[in-house]
Amino acid sequence: MESLLNDFGRVFLLELILACAITICGCYTTYTDIHFRYIPNWASWGLLAVGLISQGLFWLWGAVELDQAGIGFLVGFVVSYALYIYGFWAPGDAKLFWAFVLVLPPTFFSSTSLSSFNAPIWALLLNALVLTYLVLLVLWALLRRGRSAEAKVGLDASQWLYLGLELAGLIGLVLGFGTFLLVETMTFVEVVVAILVLYLLVDRFVPRSCRLTLALPGLILGGYTALESGEWPIYLTLWIISWGVFLAYHIIKRLAPRAFLQAMPIQALREGMVPRLAIYARDRARGYRCGTQVEQGQDVLCYVGRPLTKVQVRTLHEKSASGSFAQFGNELEVELAVPFAPIIAVAGVLTVALGGSLIKPLIQLFSPWLLF
C-alpha cells in the first residue's frame, strides 16, 4: 500500500487513469460522432475538467511547472478556437481537441516546451493533421470512382509557383523579424507556427492580387538575412517543407470538397456547417440570391467557406420560413463535415503511445528510400 503513496506510484496511477480516460472518451465520442454527427458537451467538458485536475496534481507532485501547464491550457484554447474560426472543424471538435490537449500526461513526453514538436499540443495537432490528410485522401479516392469526368480538376502550375513565392516572402518576414527585432533566435517550431498563422491570415483577409506585392519585402529581407548569416540552407529547408505542406493543403481544399458536398434544406442547417455558396441581396425588394462573389453594400446572410454562427442559422431559418429563398428552392450547398472525433481519438492514443508526434517514426520509416 505504501508503494502507491510514493512519487512513482501516484504519478503512475494518474497516468493510468488519464490513459483510460482518453481511450473511453475517444471511443464514446467516436460512436456519437459517426452515428449521430454529435459530440456531447458533457463528454468534452468532463474530459476538460479531468485534464485541469490532473495538470494541477502533476504540478503539485513536481512533474510539470505551473507556467507550462498554464501556457498549455491557453495555447490549446487558442489553437482550437483559431481552427474553428477558420472552418477546419466544428465547435464540438474544437472543444474535444482542447480537452485532449489537457488530458495528455506530460510525463509521457520527452519535452513539454512549446518550442518542441514533441510537446503535447503540437504532437497531438501534428498527428491529427496527418490522420486528417490520410482520411480525406482515401475518402476522396473512394468517392471519385465512377465520376472521373466530374472529379477532374485543372491544376495550374502558375498557381503553385505563386504559392511558393508567397510562402518564401512570409518566411523572409518571419526570419527577418526574428533576426533584427528579437533578442533570442527563433526555434524551428516557432518559425513554422508563425508561417502557418501568417499564411492563414493572408489567405483569409488579403486579396489574391495583392499577395505577391506583400511578399516582395519578405523576399528581399529573407534573401539578405539568409546570405548575410550564411544560413541559407535553413531558409531553403523551411521553404521546401512549408511549400509541400501547403501544396497538400490546397490539393485537398480543391479536390475534397467536390466529393463532400450536399444540398441541404435551409431549415436543416446547423451551427458550424460550412456553406459553399453565399446568400446575399443587393436590394431586398428583389429577393435573395446564391453565389460565390459578394460585393460591398450587399446584405449578406452567410459567406462562402465560413462556418455558420448561431445568429446566422437563426436568421436563415426565419427568412426561409417567410419564403425569401423560394427562388433557389430553400436549399444551400454545404460541405459535408468529416467526423473529426475518431481522428482526434486515434491521434490522442497515438500521441500517448509514441510520447510525441509521428514525425520521427515517419522519417525512420522512409529513411531507406530517402538516403542513397
GROMACS .gro file of C-alpha atoms in nm:
model
  372
    1MET     CA    1   0.000   0.000   0.000
    2GLU     CA    2   0.286   0.235   0.074
    3SER     CA    3   0.417   0.193  -0.280
    4LEU     CA    4   0.105   0.364  -0.412
    5LEU     CA    5   0.173   0.664  -0.192
    6ASN     CA    6   0.524   0.741  -0.308
    7ASP     CA    7   0.602   0.971  -0.600
    8PHE     CA    8   0.636   0.696  -0.860
    9GLY     CA    9   0.322   0.515  -0.752
   10ARG     CA   10   0.086   0.811  -0.753
   11VAL     CA   11   0.220   0.952  -1.080
   12PHE     CA   12   0.189   0.611  -1.244
   13LEU     CA   13  -0.165   0.572  -1.114
   14LEU     CA   14  -0.265   0.915  -1.252
   15GLU     CA   15  -0.106   0.832  -1.589
   16LEU     CA   16  -0.310   0.510  -1.600
   17ILE     CA   17  -0.632   0.697  -1.517
   18LEU     CA   18  -0.565   0.955  -1.791
   19ALA     CA   19  -0.483   0.687  -2.048
   20CYS     CA   20  -0.813   0.514  -1.964
   21ALA     CA   21  -0.999   0.848  -1.983
   22ILE     CA   22  -0.853   0.917  -2.329
   23THR     CA   23  -0.949   0.570  -2.453
   24ILE     CA   24  -1.301   0.563  -2.306
   25CYS     CA   25  -1.392   0.919  -2.406
   26GLY     CA   26  -1.238   0.869  -2.750
   27CYS     CA   27  -1.443   0.554  -2.813
   28TYR     CA   28  -1.766   0.713  -2.691
   29THR     CA   29  -1.730   1.039  -2.888
   30THR     CA   30  -1.630   0.836  -3.195
   31TYR     CA   31  -1.955   0.642  -3.168
   32THR     CA   32  -2.174   0.951  -3.122
   33ASP     CA   33  -1.997   1.147  -3.398
   34ILE     CA   34  -2.025   0.869  -3.655
   35HIS     CA   35  -2.382   0.762  -3.575
   36PHE     CA   36  -2.542   1.090  -3.470
   37ARG     CA   37  -2.291   1.352  -3.601
   38TYR     CA   38  -2.289   1.493  -3.250
   39ILE     CA   39  -2.029   1.518  -2.970
   40PRO     CA   40  -2.197   1.553  -2.628
   41ASN     CA   41  -2.089   1.865  -2.443
   42TRP     CA   42  -2.069   1.678  -2.114
   43ALA     CA   43  -1.806   1.445  -2.261
   44SER     CA   44  -1.582   1.732  -2.376
   45TRP     CA   45  -1.630   1.945  -2.064
   46GLY     CA   46  -1.591   1.642  -1.840
   47LEU     CA   47  -1.265   1.543  -2.006
   48LEU     CA   48  -1.152   1.905  -1.983
   49ALA     CA   49  -1.221   1.906  -1.607
   50VAL     CA   50  -1.026   1.582  -1.569
   51GLY     CA   51  -0.739   1.740  -1.759
   52LEU     CA   52  -0.734   2.053  -1.541
   53ILE     CA   53  -0.737   1.847  -1.220
   54SER     CA   54  -0.465   1.616  -1.349
   55GLN     CA   55  -0.242   1.907  -1.456
   56GLY     CA   56  -0.283   2.054  -1.108
   57LEU     CA   57  -0.181   1.724  -0.949
   58PHE     CA   58   0.119   1.687  -1.178
   59TRP     CA   59   0.227   2.038  -1.073
   60LEU     CA   60   0.184   1.960  -0.703
   61TRP     CA   61   0.395   1.646  -0.748
   62GLY     CA   62   0.666   1.834  -0.940
   63ALA     CA   63   0.611   1.660  -1.274
   64VAL     CA   64   0.532   1.985  -1.458
   65GLU     CA   65   0.591   2.355  -1.398
   66LEU     CA   66   0.291   2.577  -1.327
   67ASP     CA   67   0.373   2.818  -1.611
   68GLN     CA   68   0.399   2.526  -1.856
   69ALA     CA   69   0.060   2.394  -1.754
   70GLY     CA   70  -0.097   2.741  -1.779
   71ILE     CA   71   0.058   2.815  -2.118
   72GLY     CA   72  -0.053   2.473  -2.246
   73PHE     CA   73  -0.407   2.549  -2.131
   74LEU     CA   74  -0.413   2.887  -2.308
   75VAL     CA   75  -0.236   2.777  -2.627
   76GLY     CA   76  -0.462   2.474  -2.655
   77PHE     CA   77  -0.765   2.702  -2.640
   78VAL     CA   78  -0.620   2.949  -2.893
   79VAL     CA   79  -0.527   2.676  -3.143
   80SER     CA   80  -0.865   2.504  -3.110
   81TYR     CA   81  -1.060   2.828  -3.144
   82ALA     CA   82  -0.848   2.952  -3.437
   83LEU     CA   83  -0.901   2.631  -3.634
   84TYR     CA   84  -1.275   2.651  -3.558
   85ILE     CA   85  -1.292   3.013  -3.678
   86TYR     CA   86  -1.105   2.917  -3.994
   87GLY     CA   87  -1.357   2.640  -4.060
   88PHE     CA   88  -1.126   2.343  -4.009
   89TRP     CA   89  -1.366   2.177  -3.766
   90ALA     CA   90  -1.695   2.230  -3.582
   91PRO     CA   91  -1.734   2.371  -3.227
   92GLY     CA   92  -1.769   2.022  -3.076
   93ASP     CA   93  -1.448   1.907  -3.246
   94ALA     CA   94  -1.261   2.215  -3.118
   95LYS     CA   95  -1.373   2.155  -2.758
   96LEU     CA   96  -1.280   1.788  -2.780
   97PHE     CA   97  -0.933   1.869  -2.912
   98TRP     CA   98  -0.876   2.123  -2.633
   99ALA     CA   99  -0.983   1.863  -2.376
  100PHE     CA  100  -0.746   1.604  -2.524
  101VAL     CA  101  -0.457   1.853  -2.506
  102LEU     CA  102  -0.512   1.896  -2.133
  103VAL     CA  103  -0.565   1.530  -2.051
  104LEU     CA  104  -0.240   1.413  -2.216
  105PRO     CA  105   0.000   1.311  -1.934
  106PRO     CA  106   0.306   1.543  -1.959
  107THR     CA  107   0.526   1.269  -1.809
  108PHE     CA  108   0.485   1.066  -2.129
  109PHE     CA  109   0.667   1.327  -2.338
  110SER     CA  110   1.038   1.394  -2.376
  111SER     CA  111   0.967   1.767  -2.380
  112THR     CA  112   0.680   1.988  -2.266
  113SER     CA  113   0.834   2.306  -2.409
  114LEU     CA  114   0.622   2.473  -2.676
  115SER     CA  115   0.937   2.509  -2.889
  116SER     CA  116   0.946   2.131  -2.945
  117PHE     CA  117   0.743   1.929  -3.193
  118ASN     CA  118   0.711   1.665  -2.921
  119ALA     CA  119   0.528   1.899  -2.683
  120PRO     CA  120   0.180   1.752  -2.612
  121ILE     CA  121  -0.019   2.016  -2.804
  122TRP     CA  122   0.199   2.013  -3.118
  123ALA     CA  123   0.235   1.636  -3.113
  124LEU     CA  124  -0.144   1.590  -3.092
  125LEU     CA  125  -0.207   1.856  -3.357
  126LEU     CA  126   0.050   1.713  -3.600
  127ASN     CA  127  -0.080   1.360  -3.553
  128ALA     CA  128  -0.439   1.480  -3.605
  129LEU     CA  129  -0.339   1.669  -3.922
  130VAL     CA  130  -0.153   1.369  -4.066
  131LEU     CA  131  -0.452   1.143  -4.000
  132THR     CA  132  -0.690   1.404  -4.145
  133TYR     CA  133  -0.489   1.423  -4.469
  134LEU     CA  134  -0.487   1.044  -4.499
  135VAL     CA  135  -0.860   1.011  -4.428
  136LEU     CA  136  -0.958   1.286  -4.672
  137LEU     CA  137  -0.739   1.148  -4.950
  138VAL     CA  138  -0.873   0.795  -4.902
  139LEU     CA  139  -1.236   0.913  -4.890
  140TRP     CA  140  -1.190   1.133  -5.193
  141ALA     CA  141  -1.026   0.848  -5.387
  142LEU     CA  142  -1.317   0.617  -5.300
  143LEU     CA  143  -1.592   0.869  -5.370
  144ARG     CA  144  -1.449   0.984  -5.705
  145ARG     CA  145  -1.484   0.637  -5.856
  146GLY     CA  146  -1.745   0.629  -6.124
  147ARG     CA  147  -1.739   1.003  -6.180
  148SER     CA  148  -1.387   1.067  -6.303
  149ALA     CA  149  -1.501   1.328  -6.552
  150GLU     CA  150  -1.667   1.524  -6.275
  151ALA     CA  151  -1.370   1.491  -6.041
  152LYS     CA  152  -1.105   1.623  -6.281
  153VAL     CA  153  -0.962   1.948  -6.165
  154GLY     CA  154  -0.722   2.158  -6.366
  155LEU     CA  155  -0.413   2.222  -6.154
  156ASP     CA  156  -0.247   2.539  -6.286
  157ALA     CA  157   0.131   2.524  -6.236
  158SER     CA  158   0.147   2.904  -6.212
  159GLN     CA  159  -0.073   2.893  -5.902
  160TRP     CA  160   0.173   2.660  -5.731
  161LEU     CA  161   0.457   2.894  -5.829
  162TYR     CA  162   0.268   3.190  -5.681
  163LEU     CA  163   0.212   2.988  -5.365
  164GLY     CA  164   0.585   2.920  -5.341
  165LEU     CA  165   0.665   3.290  -5.382
  166GLU     CA  166   0.407   3.389  -5.119
  167LEU     CA  167   0.550   3.139  -4.871
  168ALA     CA  168   0.907   3.249  -4.946
  169GLY     CA  169   0.804   3.607  -4.870
  170LEU     CA  170   0.636   3.507  -4.543
  171ILE     CA  171   0.940   3.304  -4.438
  172GLY     CA  172   1.159   3.604  -4.513
  173LEU     CA  173   0.942   3.829  -4.298
  174VAL     CA  174   0.943   3.581  -4.009
  175LEU     CA  175   1.320   3.518  -4.021
  176GLY     CA  176   1.397   3.886  -4.070
  177PHE     CA  177   1.174   3.976  -3.776
  178GLY     CA  178   1.347   3.716  -3.562
  179THR     CA  179   1.693   3.833  -3.665
  180PHE     CA  180   1.656   4.211  -3.624
  181LEU     CA  181   1.387   4.255  -3.359
  182LEU     CA  182   1.414   3.958  -3.124
  183VAL     CA  183   1.694   3.906  -2.878
  184GLU     CA  184   1.680   3.526  -2.895
  185THR     CA  185   1.687   3.319  -3.213
  186MET     CA  186   1.353   3.167  -3.305
  187THR     CA  187   1.330   2.789  -3.292
  188PHE     CA  188   1.225   2.580  -3.591
  189VAL     CA  189   0.884   2.516  -3.435
  190GLU     CA  190   0.825   2.886  -3.367
  191VAL     CA  191   0.910   2.973  -3.728
  192VAL     CA  192   0.679   2.703  -3.868
  193VAL     CA  193   0.390   2.808  -3.642
  194ALA     CA  194   0.441   3.177  -3.732
  195ILE     CA  195   0.439   3.092  -4.104
  196LEU     CA  196   0.123   2.883  -4.062
  197VAL     CA  197  -0.060   3.161  -3.878
  198LEU     CA  198   0.052   3.433  -4.121
  199TYR     CA  199  -0.047   3.229  -4.425
  200LEU     CA  200  -0.392   3.152  -4.288
  201LEU     CA  201  -0.443   3.523  -4.213
  202VAL     CA  202  -0.323   3.625  -4.560
  203ASP     CA  203  -0.535   3.356  -4.728
  204ARG     CA  204  -0.844   3.481  -4.545
  205PHE     CA  205  -0.805   3.860  -4.549
  206VAL     CA  206  -0.566   3.965  -4.829
  207PRO     CA  207  -0.694   3.978  -5.191
  208ARG     CA  208  -0.505   3.744  -5.422
  209SER     CA  209  -0.398   4.031  -5.647
  210CYS     CA  210  -0.209   4.195  -5.359
  211ARG     CA  211  -0.029   3.892  -5.219
  212LEU     CA  212   0.279   3.899  -5.441
  213THR     CA  213   0.324   4.268  -5.365
  214LEU     CA  214   0.305   4.187  -4.995
  215ALA     CA  215   0.557   3.904  -5.040
  216LEU     CA  216   0.818   4.124  -5.213
  217PRO     CA  217   0.956   4.287  -4.893
  218GLY     CA  218   0.980   3.943  -4.736
  219LEU     CA  219   1.174   3.806  -5.035
  220ILE     CA  220   1.422   4.092  -5.013
  221LEU     CA  221   1.456   4.075  -4.634
  222GLY     CA  222   1.476   3.695  -4.629
  223GLY     CA  223   1.734   3.685  -4.910
  224TYR     CA  224   1.951   3.942  -4.736
  225THR     CA  225   1.922   3.764  -4.399
  226ALA     CA  226   1.998   3.420  -4.546
  227LEU     CA  227   2.306   3.538  -4.739
  228GLU     CA  228   2.437   3.765  -4.464
  229SER     CA  229   2.411   3.498  -4.191
  230GLY     CA  230   2.518   3.210  -4.415
  231GLU     CA  231   2.215   3.009  -4.301
  232TRP     CA  232   2.052   2.986  -4.641
  233PRO     CA  233   2.017   2.602  -4.614
  234ILE     CA  234   1.780   2.654  -4.318
  235TYR     CA  235   1.581   2.909  -4.523
  236LEU     CA  236   1.565   2.663  -4.816
  237THR     CA  237   1.458   2.374  -4.589
  238LEU     CA  238   1.181   2.582  -4.431
  239TRP     CA  239   1.061   2.687  -4.775
  240ILE     CA  240   1.053   2.331  -4.913
  241ILE     CA  241   0.873   2.193  -4.607
  242SER     CA  242   0.618   2.478  -4.597
  243TRP     CA  243   0.558   2.456  -4.971
  244GLY     CA  244   0.499   2.081  -4.952
  245VAL     CA  245   0.257   2.115  -4.659
  246PHE     CA  246   0.052   2.386  -4.825
  247LEU     CA  247   0.055   2.210  -5.163
  248ALA     CA  248  -0.111   1.914  -4.990
  249TYR     CA  249  -0.348   2.155  -4.813
  250HIS     CA  250  -0.454   2.322  -5.138
  251ILE     CA  251  -0.495   1.993  -5.324
  252ILE     CA  252  -0.729   1.863  -5.055
  253LYS     CA  253  -0.904   2.200  -5.033
  254ARG     CA  254  -0.973   2.198  -5.408
  255LEU     CA  255  -1.044   1.830  -5.464
  256ALA     CA  256  -1.207   1.700  -5.147
  257PRO     CA  257  -1.500   1.946  -5.129
  258ARG     CA  258  -1.615   1.831  -5.473
  259ALA     CA  259  -1.674   1.486  -5.326
  260PHE     CA  260  -1.811   1.608  -4.991
  261LEU     CA  261  -2.089   1.843  -5.092
  262GLN     CA  262  -2.459   1.815  -5.016
  263ALA     CA  263  -2.755   2.042  -5.085
  264MET     CA  264  -2.945   2.075  -4.758
  265PRO     CA  265  -3.280   2.241  -4.680
  266ILE     CA  266  -3.229   2.578  -4.512
  267GLN     CA  267  -3.431   2.462  -4.212
  268ALA     CA  268  -3.187   2.172  -4.162
  269LEU     CA  269  -2.881   2.397  -4.133
  270ARG     CA  270  -2.698   2.396  -3.801
  271GLU     CA  271  -2.426   2.600  -3.636
  272GLY     CA  272  -2.077   2.515  -3.762
  273MET     CA  273  -2.182   2.395  -4.110
  274VAL     CA  274  -1.971   2.544  -4.390
  275PRO     CA  275  -2.160   2.689  -4.691
  276ARG     CA  276  -2.016   2.652  -5.040
  277LEU     CA  277  -2.226   2.945  -5.161
  278ALA     CA  278  -2.311   3.281  -5.010
  279ILE     CA  279  -2.668   3.408  -4.968
  280TYR     CA  280  -2.692   3.779  -5.031
  281ALA     CA  281  -2.915   4.057  -5.166
  282ARG     CA  282  -2.815   4.393  -5.307
  283ASP     CA  283  -3.176   4.503  -5.286
  284ARG     CA  284  -3.410   4.316  -5.050
  285ALA     CA  285  -3.706   4.403  -5.268
  286ARG     CA  286  -3.559   4.182  -5.542
  287GLY     CA  287  -3.506   3.891  -5.307
  288TYR     CA  288  -3.201   3.695  -5.201
  289ARG     CA  289  -2.959   3.512  -5.429
  290CYS     CA  290  -2.693   3.240  -5.405
  291GLY     CA  291  -2.343   3.293  -5.542
  292THR     CA  292  -1.971   3.290  -5.478
  293GLN     CA  293  -1.895   3.659  -5.527
  294VAL     CA  294  -2.019   3.910  -5.273
  295GLU     CA  295  -1.983   4.282  -5.333
  296GLN     CA  296  -1.971   4.565  -5.083
  297GLY     CA  297  -2.303   4.709  -4.976
  298GLN     CA  298  -2.492   4.383  -5.011
  299ASP     CA  299  -2.698   4.229  -4.734
  300VAL     CA  300  -2.504   3.905  -4.673
  301LEU     CA  301  -2.661   3.630  -4.464
  302CYS     CA  302  -2.374   3.380  -4.494
  303TYR     CA  303  -2.031   3.369  -4.656
  304VAL     CA  304  -1.850   3.110  -4.866
  305GLY     CA  305  -1.627   2.882  -4.661
  306ARG     CA  306  -1.708   3.038  -4.323
  307PRO     CA  307  -1.882   2.826  -4.057
  308LEU     CA  308  -2.237   2.934  -3.981
  309THR     CA  309  -2.285   3.109  -3.648
  310LYS     CA  310  -2.585   3.064  -3.423
  311VAL     CA  311  -2.718   3.408  -3.522
  312GLN     CA  312  -2.679   3.333  -3.894
  313VAL     CA  313  -2.859   3.000  -3.860
  314ARG     CA  314  -3.149   3.166  -3.677
  315THR     CA  315  -3.175   3.437  -3.944
  316LEU     CA  316  -3.163   3.184  -4.228
  317HIS     CA  317  -3.439   2.977  -4.065
  318GLU     CA  318  -3.659   3.285  -4.023
  319LYS     CA  319  -3.602   3.403  -4.382
  320SER     CA  320  -3.668   3.055  -4.517
  321ALA     CA  321  -3.995   3.028  -4.323
  322SER     CA  322  -4.108   3.359  -4.473
  323GLY     CA  323  -4.037   3.236  -4.829
  324SER     CA  324  -3.736   3.461  -4.901
  325PHE     CA  325  -3.536   3.176  -5.056
  326ALA     CA  326  -3.805   3.026  -5.277
  327GLN     CA  327  -3.625   3.121  -5.599
  328PHE     CA  328  -3.339   2.879  -5.527
  329GLY     CA  329  -3.552   2.608  -5.367
  330ASN     CA  330  -3.487   2.689  -4.998
  331GLU     CA  331  -3.165   2.486  -5.019
  332LEU     CA  332  -2.799   2.564  -4.961
  333GLU     CA  333  -2.498   2.360  -5.065
  334VAL     CA  334  -2.271   2.285  -4.769
  335GLU     CA  335  -1.952   2.088  -4.715
  336LEU     CA  336  -2.015   1.752  -4.558
  337ALA     CA  337  -1.823   1.753  -4.231
  338VAL     CA  338  -1.579   1.467  -4.187
  339PRO     CA  339  -1.626   1.313  -3.839
  340PHE     CA  340  -1.324   1.451  -3.653
  341ALA     CA  341  -1.389   1.280  -3.319
  342PRO     CA  342  -1.247   0.946  -3.447
  343ILE     CA  343  -0.942   1.128  -3.586
  344ILE     CA  344  -0.882   1.316  -3.259
  345ALA     CA  345  -0.932   0.996  -3.059
  346VAL     CA  346  -0.688   0.793  -3.269
  347ALA     CA  347  -0.442   1.083  -3.269
  348GLY     CA  348  -0.467   1.101  -2.889
  349VAL     CA  349  -0.394   0.730  -2.847
  350LEU     CA  350  -0.103   0.752  -3.095
  351THR     CA  351   0.036   1.057  -2.917
  352VAL     CA  352   0.030   0.877  -2.582
  353ALA     CA  353   0.178   0.558  -2.728
  354LEU     CA  354   0.459   0.738  -2.912
  355GLY     CA  355   0.521   1.002  -2.646
  356GLY     CA  356   0.527   1.261  -2.923
  357SER     CA  357   0.444   1.318  -3.289
  358LEU     CA  358   0.460   1.088  -3.590
  359ILE     CA  359   0.739   1.292  -3.750
  360LYS     CA  360   1.033   1.092  -3.614
  361PRO     CA  361   0.878   0.745  -3.682
  362LEU     CA  362   0.785   0.856  -4.036
  363ILE     CA  363   1.138   0.979  -4.103
  364GLN     CA  364   1.277   0.650  -3.977
  365LEU     CA  365   1.027   0.459  -4.191
  366PHE     CA  366   1.114   0.638  -4.513
  367SER     CA  367   1.483   0.691  -4.444
  368PRO     CA  368   1.591   0.383  -4.651
  369TRP     CA  369   1.428   0.540  -4.959
  370LEU     CA  370   1.549   0.893  -4.884
  371LEU     CA  371   1.916   0.806  -4.832
  372PHE     CA  372   2.101   0.672  -5.131
   0.00000   0.00000   0.00000
